[in-house]
Amino acid sequence: MTSNDLLAPLDLAFWNIESARHPMHLGALGVFSCHSPTAGAHAADLLAARAAAVPGLRMRIRDVWLPDVRVPRHLADVRLPLALGGATREPAPDFDPLDHVRLHAPTTDFHAAAGRLMERPLERGRPPWEAHVLPGESGTSFAILFKFHHALADGLRALTLAAAIMDPMDLPEPRPRRPEPARSLLPDVRKLPGLLRGTLADMGRALDIGTSVARSTFGMRSSSALVSEPSGTRRTAGVVLDLDDVHRVRKSAGGTVNDVLIAVVAGALRRWLDERGDGSDGVEPRALIPVSNRRPRTAHPQGNRLSGYLIRLPVADPDPLQRLRTVRTAMDRNKDAGPNRGAGAVALLADHVPALGHRLGGPLVSQAARLWFDILVTSVPLPSLGLKLGGNPLTEIYPLAPLASGQSLAVAVSTYRGRVHYGLVADGRAVPDLELLARAVSEEVDTLLEACGT
């Protein structure tokens, strides 16, 4: 990442929809096994020392009303009006890693501590990330909660930054990038007709996407089971499944691993709603399944370009295999239509909205998420190689997604070393019994295995 990179439109949108009671950082809770009660303190020292050497962790977000003359290459793909009211990533001149790595008192419940820490917004004037080291009272494990703002790093880049401060691994050296010449601040007048045509094309694409979003949400009613007034509180929970069990269900019933993991969420919600007395009859919450299309390395600005699929989770269906078939059919239909269609494509509109529009319209957009979907179910890729810190192996890793305003629950899933990790984030007031939903996830896998006769 170079100095003074303009934020990609979607990253800018996440930066502007945040509020003090509605933070938009993502997180990951990693659990490490150890053999010393001082291992957590040693891990905190290592993180602080190594963070100073990772350029991406020194970057802060700075709001700008006009392009900075030091911004390189931005006119290659970003037209001048898009920079108005935007933001850049730039090195923080007073970066101190000790401000970002914090050692806490020993605890017996890593998730309870993580929930309280996820409530707190990141400081916007400093590089927007934190690492919280949570020693276990038993002395046989410790946990680290990493928090990254989406404007600094999406899920994949946050993983890259976190891995950079783990123990070194023998990996091939990346190929050096060829430096590119700096470009003039003002556009070449010979390119103005092309810029005008591009602007008109952007407007056409935005209209096409907007029409598709409106059409796909027409007639849909939001489920009240997963929508609530935001309280600003957070709870987290985690579930670990055997990946072999998921593959057994997939091979017996068909579909993809992702189809099975989504169907598990639908079945778990059914169990949870029935157990808490809310009832699952007629409940079909709309789940947003993000689809990431990373920008090419030559694109400017860098950052994530996100779309998504929208499906109805068949919570009301009592048959576990039929729930899986329903999910599979819905996902196949979405894949055939492509990520540019349906309500999930609303994130693509970020690419066609001027930066000033993101700044002024951010608060309105944050309140509108409940109109498009009821629950987020996202997959976060993890490396298959085992990670360590200070020689202590990472044994569990729970991805934690941002919680949209007005929604009660978000689900993130990662596969690490033959096991599936579900990370659940909930509004603490709306979902005080999140551990019951976590238990229902495990029970649903057993139900699917039984239904498949395996």
CSV table of N, CA and C in Angstrom, one decimal, residues 31-84:
chain,number,residue,atom,x,y,z
A,31,VAL,N,-7.6,-18.4,19.3
A,31,VAL,CA,-7.3,-19.0,20.6
A,31,VAL,C,-6.0,-19.8,20.4
A,32,PHE,N,-5.0,-19.6,21.3
A,32,PHE,CA,-3.7,-20.3,21.2
A,32,PHE,C,-3.6,-21.2,22.4
A,33,SER,N,-3.0,-22.4,22.2
A,33,SER,CA,-2.6,-23.2,23.3
A,33,SER,C,-1.2,-22.9,23.8
A,34,CYS,N,-1.0,-23.0,25.1
A,34,CYS,CA,0.3,-22.6,25.6
A,34,CYS,C,0.6,-23.5,26.9
A,35,HIS,N,1.8,-23.3,27.4
A,35,HIS,CA,2.2,-24.1,28.6
A,35,HIS,C,2.8,-23.2,29.7
A,36,SER,N,2.4,-21.9,29.6
A,36,SER,CA,2.9,-21.0,30.6
A,36,SER,C,1.9,-19.9,30.9
A,37,PRO,N,1.7,-19.5,32.1
A,37,PRO,CA,0.8,-18.4,32.4
A,37,PRO,C,1.3,-17.1,31.9
A,38,THR,N,2.5,-17.0,31.6
A,38,THR,CA,3.1,-15.7,31.1
A,38,THR,C,3.1,-15.7,29.5
A,39,ALA,N,2.5,-16.7,28.9
A,39,ALA,CA,2.6,-16.7,27.4
A,39,ALA,C,1.8,-15.6,26.8
A,40,GLY,N,0.7,-15.2,27.4
A,40,GLY,CA,-0.1,-14.1,26.9
A,40,GLY,C,0.6,-12.8,26.9
A,41,ALA,N,1.3,-12.5,28.0
A,41,ALA,CA,2.1,-11.3,28.1
A,41,ALA,C,3.2,-11.3,27.1
A,42,HIS,N,3.9,-12.4,26.9
A,42,HIS,CA,4.9,-12.5,25.9
A,42,HIS,C,4.3,-12.3,24.5
A,43,ALA,N,3.1,-12.8,24.2
A,43,ALA,CA,2.5,-12.6,22.9
A,43,ALA,C,2.2,-11.1,22.7
A,44,ALA,N,1.8,-10.4,23.7
A,44,ALA,CA,1.5,-9.0,23.6
A,44,ALA,C,2.8,-8.2,23.2
A,45,ASP,N,3.9,-8.6,23.8
A,45,ASP,CA,5.2,-7.9,23.5
A,45,ASP,C,5.6,-8.2,22.1
A,46,LEU,N,5.4,-9.5,21.6
A,46,LEU,CA,5.7,-9.8,20.3
A,46,LEU,C,4.9,-9.0,19.3
A,47,LEU,N,3.6,-8.9,19.5
A,47,LEU,CA,2.7,-8.2,18.6
A,47,LEU,C,3.1,-6.8,18.5
A,48,ALA,N,3.3,-6.1,19.6
A,48,ALA,CA,3.7,-4.7,19.5
A,48,ALA,C,5.0,-4.5,18.8
A,49,ALA,N,6.0,-5.4,19.0
A,49,ALA,CA,7.3,-5.3,18.3
A,49,ALA,C,7.2,-5.5,16.8
A,50,ARG,N,6.4,-6.5,16.4
A,50,ARG,CA,6.3,-6.8,15.0
A,50,ARG,C,5.4,-5.9,14.3
A,51,ALA,N,4.3,-5.3,14.9
A,51,ALA,CA,3.4,-4.4,14.3
A,51,ALA,C,4.1,-3.2,13.7
A,52,ALA,N,5.2,-2.7,14.4
A,52,ALA,CA,5.9,-1.6,14.0
A,52,ALA,C,6.6,-1.8,12.6
A,53,ALA,N,6.8,-3.0,12.2
A,53,ALA,CA,7.5,-3.3,11.0
A,53,ALA,C,6.5,-3.6,9.8
A,54,VAL,N,5.2,-3.6,10.1
A,54,VAL,CA,4.2,-3.9,9.0
A,54,VAL,C,3.6,-2.6,8.5
A,55,PRO,N,3.9,-2.2,7.3
A,55,PRO,CA,3.5,-0.9,6.8
A,55,PRO,C,2.0,-0.7,6.8
A,56,GLY,N,1.2,-1.7,6.5
A,56,GLY,CA,-0.2,-1.6,6.5
A,56,GLY,C,-0.8,-1.3,7.8
A,57,LEU,N,-0.2,-1.6,8.9
A,57,LEU,CA,-0.7,-1.3,10.2
A,57,LEU,C,-0.4,0.1,10.7
A,58,ARG,N,0.4,0.8,9.9
A,58,ARG,CA,0.7,2.2,10.2
A,58,ARG,C,-0.2,3.2,9.6
A,59,MET,N,-1.1,2.7,8.7
A,59,MET,CA,-2.0,3.5,7.9
A,59,MET,C,-3.2,4.0,8.7
A,60,ARG,N,-3.5,5.3,8.6
A,60,ARG,CA,-4.7,5.9,9.2
A,60,ARG,C,-5.6,6.4,8.1
A,61,ILE,N,-6.8,6.7,8.4
A,61,ILE,CA,-7.8,7.2,7.4
A,61,ILE,C,-7.9,8.7,7.6
A,62,ARG,N,-7.8,9.5,6.6
A,62,ARG,CA,-7.9,10.9,6.7
A,62,ARG,C,-8.9,11.4,5.7
A,63,ASP,N,-10.0,12.1,6.2
A,63,ASP,CA,-11.0,12.7,5.3
A,63,ASP,C,-10.4,13.8,4.5
A,64,VAL,N,-10.8,13.9,3.3
A,64,VAL,CA,-10.3,15.0,2.4
A,64,VAL,C,-11.5,15.5,1.6
A,65,TRP,N,-11.5,16.8,1.3
A,65,TRP,CA,-12.6,17.4,0.5
A,65,TRP,C,-12.1,17.5,-0.9
A,66,LEU,N,-10.8,17.6,-1.1
A,66,LEU,CA,-10.3,17.7,-2.5
A,66,LEU,C,-9.1,16.8,-2.6
A,67,PRO,N,-8.7,16.3,-3.7
A,67,PRO,CA,-7.6,15.4,-3.9
A,67,PRO,C,-6.3,16.1,-3.4
A,68,ASP,N,-5.5,15.3,-2.7
A,68,ASP,CA,-4.2,15.8,-2.3
A,68,ASP,C,-3.2,15.7,-3.4
A,69,VAL,N,-2.4,16.7,-3.6
A,69,VAL,CA,-1.5,16.6,-4.8
A,69,VAL,C,-0.5,15.5,-4.7
A,70,ARG,N,-0.3,14.9,-3.5
A,70,ARG,CA,0.6,13.8,-3.3
A,70,ARG,C,0.0,12.5,-3.7
A,71,VAL,N,-1.3,12.4,-4.0
A,71,VAL,CA,-1.9,11.2,-4.3
A,71,VAL,C,-1.5,10.7,-5.6
A,72,PRO,N,-0.8,9.5,-5.7
A,72,PRO,CA,-0.3,9.1,-7.0
A,72,PRO,C,-1.3,8.3,-7.8
A,73,ARG,N,-1.3,8.3,-9.1
A,73,ARG,CA,-1.9,7.4,-10.0
A,73,ARG,C,-3.4,7.4,-9.9
A,74,HIS,N,-4.0,8.4,-9.2
A,74,HIS,CA,-5.5,8.2,-8.9
A,74,HIS,C,-6.3,8.5,-10.1
A,75,LEU,N,-5.8,9.2,-11.1
A,75,LEU,CA,-6.6,9.6,-12.2
A,75,LEU,C,-6.6,8.5,-13.3
A,76,ALA,N,-5.9,7.4,-13.0
A,76,ALA,CA,-6.0,6.2,-13.9
A,76,ALA,C,-7.4,5.7,-14.0
A,77,ASP,N,-8.0,5.5,-12.9
A,77,ASP,CA,-9.3,4.8,-12.9
A,77,ASP,C,-10.4,5.6,-12.1
A,78,VAL,N,-10.0,6.7,-11.4
A,78,VAL,CA,-10.9,7.5,-10.6
A,78,VAL,C,-11.0,8.9,-11.2
A,79,ARG,N,-12.2,9.2,-11.6
A,79,ARG,CA,-12.3,10.6,-12.1
A,79,ARG,C,-12.4,11.6,-11.0
A,80,LEU,N,-12.0,12.8,-11.4
A,80,LEU,CA,-11.8,13.9,-10.4
A,80,LEU,C,-13.0,14.1,-9.4
A,81,PRO,N,-14.3,14.1,-10.0
A,81,PRO,CA,-15.4,14.3,-9.0
A,81,PRO,C,-15.5,13.3,-7.9
A,82,LEU,N,-15.0,12.0,-8.2
A,82,LEU,CA,-15.1,11.0,-7.1
A,82,LEU,C,-14.3,11.3,-5.9
A,83,ALA,N,-13.3,12.2,-6.0
A,83,ALA,CA,-12.5,12.5,-4.9
A,83,ALA,C,-13.1,13.5,-3.9
A,84,LEU,N,-14.1,14.2,-4.4
A,84,LEU,CA,-14.7,15.3,-3.5
A,84,LEU,C,-15.3,14.6,-2.3
